[in-house]
GROMACS .gro file of C-alpha atoms in nm:
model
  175
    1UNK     CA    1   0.000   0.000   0.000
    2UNK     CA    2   0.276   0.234   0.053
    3UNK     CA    3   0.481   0.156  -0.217
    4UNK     CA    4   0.142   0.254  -0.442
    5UNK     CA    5   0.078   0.595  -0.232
    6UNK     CA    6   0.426   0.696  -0.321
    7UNK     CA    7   0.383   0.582  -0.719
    8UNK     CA    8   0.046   0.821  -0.711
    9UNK     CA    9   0.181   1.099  -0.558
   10UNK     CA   10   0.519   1.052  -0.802
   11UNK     CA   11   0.279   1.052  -1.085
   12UNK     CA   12   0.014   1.286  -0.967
   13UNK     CA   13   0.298   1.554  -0.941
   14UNK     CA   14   0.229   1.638  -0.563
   15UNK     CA   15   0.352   1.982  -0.430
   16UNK     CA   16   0.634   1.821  -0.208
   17UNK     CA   17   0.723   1.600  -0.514
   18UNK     CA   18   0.750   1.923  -0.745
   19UNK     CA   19   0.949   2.124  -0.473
   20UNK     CA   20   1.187   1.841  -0.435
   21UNK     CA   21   1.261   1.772  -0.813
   22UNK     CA   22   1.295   2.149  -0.855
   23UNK     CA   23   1.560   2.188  -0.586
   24UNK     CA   24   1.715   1.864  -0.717
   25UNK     CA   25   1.720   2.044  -1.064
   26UNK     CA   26   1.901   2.324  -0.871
   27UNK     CA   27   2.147   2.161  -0.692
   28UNK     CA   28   2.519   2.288  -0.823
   29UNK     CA   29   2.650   1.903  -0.791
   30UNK     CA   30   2.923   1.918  -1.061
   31UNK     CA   31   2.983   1.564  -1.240
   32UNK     CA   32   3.381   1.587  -1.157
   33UNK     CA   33   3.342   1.608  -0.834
   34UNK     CA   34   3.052   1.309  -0.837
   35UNK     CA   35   3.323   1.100  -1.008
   36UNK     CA   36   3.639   1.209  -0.767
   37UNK     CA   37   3.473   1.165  -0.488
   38UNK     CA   38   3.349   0.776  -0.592
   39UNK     CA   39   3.703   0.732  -0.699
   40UNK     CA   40   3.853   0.811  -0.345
   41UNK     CA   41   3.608   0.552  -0.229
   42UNK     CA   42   3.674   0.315  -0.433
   43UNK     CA   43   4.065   0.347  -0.424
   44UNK     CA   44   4.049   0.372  -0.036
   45UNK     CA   45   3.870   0.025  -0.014
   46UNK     CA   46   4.131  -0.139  -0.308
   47UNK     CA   47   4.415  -0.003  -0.205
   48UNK     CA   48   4.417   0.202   0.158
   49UNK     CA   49   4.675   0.503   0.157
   50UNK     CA   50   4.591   0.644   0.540
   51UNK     CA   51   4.680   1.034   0.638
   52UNK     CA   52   4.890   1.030   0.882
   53UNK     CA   53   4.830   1.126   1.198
   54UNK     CA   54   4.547   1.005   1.459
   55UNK     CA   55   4.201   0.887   1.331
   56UNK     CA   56   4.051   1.151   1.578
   57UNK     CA   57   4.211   1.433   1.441
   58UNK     CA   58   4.086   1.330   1.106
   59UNK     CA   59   3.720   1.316   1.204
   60UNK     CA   60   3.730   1.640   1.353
   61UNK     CA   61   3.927   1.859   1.078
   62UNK     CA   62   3.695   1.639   0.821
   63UNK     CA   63   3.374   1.721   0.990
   64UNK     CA   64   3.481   2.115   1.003
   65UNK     CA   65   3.529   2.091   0.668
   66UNK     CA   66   3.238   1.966   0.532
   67UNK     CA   67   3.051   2.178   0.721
   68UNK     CA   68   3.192   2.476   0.550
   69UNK     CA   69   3.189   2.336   0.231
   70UNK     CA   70   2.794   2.257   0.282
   71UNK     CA   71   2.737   2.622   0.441
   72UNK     CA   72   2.888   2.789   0.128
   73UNK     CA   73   2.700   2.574  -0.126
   74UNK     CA   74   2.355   2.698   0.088
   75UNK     CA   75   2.503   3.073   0.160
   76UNK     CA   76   2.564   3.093  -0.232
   77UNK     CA   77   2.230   2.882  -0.324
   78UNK     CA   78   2.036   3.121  -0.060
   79UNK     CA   79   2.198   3.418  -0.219
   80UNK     CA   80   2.130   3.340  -0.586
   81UNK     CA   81   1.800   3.263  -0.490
   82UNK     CA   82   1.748   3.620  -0.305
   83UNK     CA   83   1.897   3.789  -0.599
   84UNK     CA   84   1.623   3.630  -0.867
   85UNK     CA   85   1.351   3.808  -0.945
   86UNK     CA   86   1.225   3.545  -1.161
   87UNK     CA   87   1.165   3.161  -1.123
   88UNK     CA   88   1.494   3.032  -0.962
   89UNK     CA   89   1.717   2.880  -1.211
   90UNK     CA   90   2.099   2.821  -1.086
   91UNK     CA   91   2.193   2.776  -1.495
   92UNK     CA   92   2.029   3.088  -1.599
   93UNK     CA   93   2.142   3.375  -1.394
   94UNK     CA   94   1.889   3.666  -1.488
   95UNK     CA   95   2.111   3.898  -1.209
   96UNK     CA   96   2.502   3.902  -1.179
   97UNK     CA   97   2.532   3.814  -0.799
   98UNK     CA   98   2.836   3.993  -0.634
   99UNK     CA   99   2.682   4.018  -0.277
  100UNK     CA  100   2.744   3.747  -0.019
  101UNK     CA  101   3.047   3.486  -0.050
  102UNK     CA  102   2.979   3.598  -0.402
  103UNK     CA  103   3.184   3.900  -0.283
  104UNK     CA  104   3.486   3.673  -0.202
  105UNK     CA  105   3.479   3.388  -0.449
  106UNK     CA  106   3.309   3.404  -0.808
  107UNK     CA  107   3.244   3.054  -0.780
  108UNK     CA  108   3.161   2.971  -0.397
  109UNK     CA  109   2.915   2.643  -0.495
  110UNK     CA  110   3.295   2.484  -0.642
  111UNK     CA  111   3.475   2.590  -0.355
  112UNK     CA  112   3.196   2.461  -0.139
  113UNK     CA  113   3.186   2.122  -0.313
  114UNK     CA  114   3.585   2.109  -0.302
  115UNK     CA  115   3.562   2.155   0.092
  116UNK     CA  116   3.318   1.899   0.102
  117UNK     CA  117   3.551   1.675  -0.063
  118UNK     CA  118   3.829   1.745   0.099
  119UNK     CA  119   3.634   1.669   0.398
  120UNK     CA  120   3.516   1.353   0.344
  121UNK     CA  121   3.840   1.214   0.244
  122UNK     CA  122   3.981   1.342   0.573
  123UNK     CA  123   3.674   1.149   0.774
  124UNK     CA  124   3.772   0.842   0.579
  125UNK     CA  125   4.122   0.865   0.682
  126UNK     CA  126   4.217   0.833   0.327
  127UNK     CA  127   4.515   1.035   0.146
  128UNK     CA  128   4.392   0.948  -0.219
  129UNK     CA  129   4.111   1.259  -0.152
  130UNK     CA  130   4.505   1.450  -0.210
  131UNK     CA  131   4.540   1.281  -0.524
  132UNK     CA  132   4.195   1.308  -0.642
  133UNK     CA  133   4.121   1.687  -0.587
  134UNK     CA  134   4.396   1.840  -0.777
  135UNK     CA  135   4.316   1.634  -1.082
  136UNK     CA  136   3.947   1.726  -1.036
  137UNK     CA  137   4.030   2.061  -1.051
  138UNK     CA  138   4.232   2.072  -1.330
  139UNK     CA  139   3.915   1.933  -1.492
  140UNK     CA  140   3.618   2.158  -1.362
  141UNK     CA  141   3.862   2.451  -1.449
  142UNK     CA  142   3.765   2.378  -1.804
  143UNK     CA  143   3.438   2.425  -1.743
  144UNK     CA  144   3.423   2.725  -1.502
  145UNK     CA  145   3.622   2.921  -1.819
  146UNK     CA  146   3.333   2.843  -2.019
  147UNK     CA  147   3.103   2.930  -1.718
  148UNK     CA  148   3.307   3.250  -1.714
  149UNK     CA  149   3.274   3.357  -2.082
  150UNK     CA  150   2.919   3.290  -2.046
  151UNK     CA  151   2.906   3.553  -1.752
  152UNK     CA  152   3.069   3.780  -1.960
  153UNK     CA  153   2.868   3.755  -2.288
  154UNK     CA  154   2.492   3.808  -2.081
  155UNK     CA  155   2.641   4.087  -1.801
  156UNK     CA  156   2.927   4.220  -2.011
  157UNK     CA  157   3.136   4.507  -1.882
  158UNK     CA  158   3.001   4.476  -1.568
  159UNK     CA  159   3.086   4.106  -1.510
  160UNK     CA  160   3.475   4.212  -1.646
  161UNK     CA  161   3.460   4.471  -1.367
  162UNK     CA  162   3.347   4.182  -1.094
  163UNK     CA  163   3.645   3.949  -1.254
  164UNK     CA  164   3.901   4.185  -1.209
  165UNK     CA  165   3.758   4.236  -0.856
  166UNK     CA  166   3.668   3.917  -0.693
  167UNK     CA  167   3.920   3.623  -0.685
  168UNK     CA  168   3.785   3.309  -0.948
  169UNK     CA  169   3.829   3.052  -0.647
  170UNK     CA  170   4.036   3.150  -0.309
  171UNK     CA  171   4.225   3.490  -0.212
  172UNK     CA  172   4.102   3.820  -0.121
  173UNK     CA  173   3.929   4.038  -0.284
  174UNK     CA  174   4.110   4.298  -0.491
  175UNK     CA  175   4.040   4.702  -0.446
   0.00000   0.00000   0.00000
């Protein structure tokens, strides 16, 4: 009986069912990181490569970390959504968003997810997270240039100005 409540309401196209696929649509998971992350899971069960250092340690500096990585992906998802005056699309910025960590990192949601990555690999225990990540990023670079020039063809001089402002992942902002 359950099992056929949830099939109606899947097919009915409840409220809560449209809300969730909507935010699912939404959701700034980028398929490297998908991918890296199942590959330091996969190499930490075939082939363990521990950090060093005490298990503890690793647990807490892990959980920190995700934490931060999950509180930027919201602050910047909560921002972009504040800044829309339209139906909330994350791949269709009608707005150029340079308030919030938007104001320290043009792309907070990668930084967020890298965190998050970093993280988990550090709860695991695992040291391939430190071989993953820097090939991950070499690949989502690729596409946060084309990100980029799409920024810059729909906002222009304005999103030039913002470039030369705001760091593209980590630093401070510039004057």
């Amino acid at each position: 009986m359950e099992s056929e409540a949830r099939d109606l309401l899947l097919r009915t196209g409840s409220p809560l069912v449209s809300r969730v696929k909507g935010a699912y649509e939404n959701l700034p998971l980028p398929g490297p990181v998908v991918a890296a992350m199942a590959a330091d899971l996969l190499l930490g069960r075939l082939r363990p490569m521990p950090l060093p250092g005490p298990r503890s340690m690793h647990r807490v500096v892990g959980a920190g970390l995700v934490v931060a990585g999950v509180g930027l992906n919201i602050w910047g998802l909560v921002e972009r959504r504040r800044r829309s005056p339209g139906p909330f699309a994350l791949e269709r910025p009608e707005e150029l968003v340079v308030t919030g960590p938007y104001a320290f990192t043009r792309h907070p949601m990668y930084v967020g997810w890298w965190l998050i990555q970093l993280g988990a690999g550090a709860v695991a225990g695992s040291s391939w997270v430190l071989v993953m990540l820097p090939a991950e990023l070499l690949v989502e670079h690729r596409f946060v240039l084309g990100e980029e020039a799409m920024l810059a063809e729909l906002f222009g001089p304005t999103y030039r100005e913002y470039a030369q402002k705001v760091p593209r992942y980590l630093g401070l902002p510039r004057a």
